[in-house]
Amino acid sequence: MKLTCIYCKTEQFDQGKGSEEHVVLSSLGGRKSSRSICCQKCNIELGKEIDKPLAEGLRIISTFYGIITGRGKEAATLKSYGTHNGRNFDLLPGGRVELSRVKIDRQIDEEKGVVNISVRARNVDEVNKLLKQQLKSLGKGIEDIQIGEITESVEYPKSISVSIDLGLVSQHRSIAKTALTYIATMISPERLRSGCFSNIIEYIIGSEEASNSISMTQINFPPLPNISDAQHRVIISASEDKKMAIGLVELFGGLKFMVALTDCWEGPNLQKGYAVNPLNGDQVEYEDTVNLNDEHWSEKASGFDGGIYLEMVRKVFGAAFNHHVKLEHERIISEVTEEFFKEFGGEDFTDELKMKLSSRIAKAIANSVYKINEYRIIPPDHFKII
Ligand SMILES: [Zn+2]
């Protein structure tokens, strides 16, 4: 059976052979998709016009959480996200910060007949690599080098500011598409194209006449499905009696929207919820357990409220930041432990050594919690060029 693309209404494709349209955006970690909705051209165009602004508006949260996209990729590294002491920093997946650029200075000391090279990089391996490149370009080898001073430093910016933008109409259209795509996975292609969804389709493609079909909402979302603090959820409720279908969309466990899908629903009662954990791709669907009470049916899409918006963003960013702190502590513990065993690996793990390891971990965690900058001079003989 040939299906017509619901967006351009011209392109045709075999059922199940259209473009892969994700329910929750793949770039936000969504997995579930349908190939019976639209053509490739519309998928690409809407991707650029509405999905990209949504993914970008939320990318700081994606990066702090270190999500894995639907296509198995890591969240983007945010280049030159902040500045500290005149140096730019990148924000890495999971929320780590790291120098955006390496810095190499080369000065010739003619009196002594030597070249002074100073390298600032993100880690020891990178220092090694850059030094070797420098030596090569000077036609020298490791044996010609004399190491001066080596400092390892960890610096914390006093504050970071984040920007999470969800106020664009293009972003709201993408969220509306999430709800429509989910209901499309559970109804027949004919019902999707019967005309009862024409308002929401017009809204998604950006038709000027289309009325506002989406609102931020504080209504209590059903408790299930619930698989992660970072989860994305889409819940559909359609009522045969009221001839209505609505979609509830929740992003990152707290940005909540209601989408009015249709008010001329001719189908049966439907209640179904989908959740995906963007941290690992786990997903689940619940039937019947999604129970929207009566007053939700009468809630009209009412646009956006600045107060609600701020409250939601605070909650969601707070959760993402806490997740980052947890990851950071795990990383610190494994890094300190690894270094410790490099130093004392051959020795008996005596009580004294255990105490030493514990106090090193405690100090490193405390420095991270209280943002205490650390500078460690490494003796030149501890540094090996490899
Ligand atoms: Zn199309």
PDB file of C-alpha atoms and ligand atoms in Angstrom, residues 5 8 39 42, ligand 1:
ATOM      1  CA  CYS A   5       3.665  11.970   3.318  1.00  0.00           C
ATOM      2  CA  CYS A   8       4.055  17.733   2.071  1.00  0.00           C
ATOM      3  CA  CYS A  39       9.087  11.355   3.173  1.00  0.00           C
ATOM      4  CA  CYS A  42      10.244  16.527   4.840  1.00  0.00           C
TER       5      CYS A  42
HETATM    6 ZN    ZN B   1       6.995  15.038   2.476  1.00  0.00          ZN
END
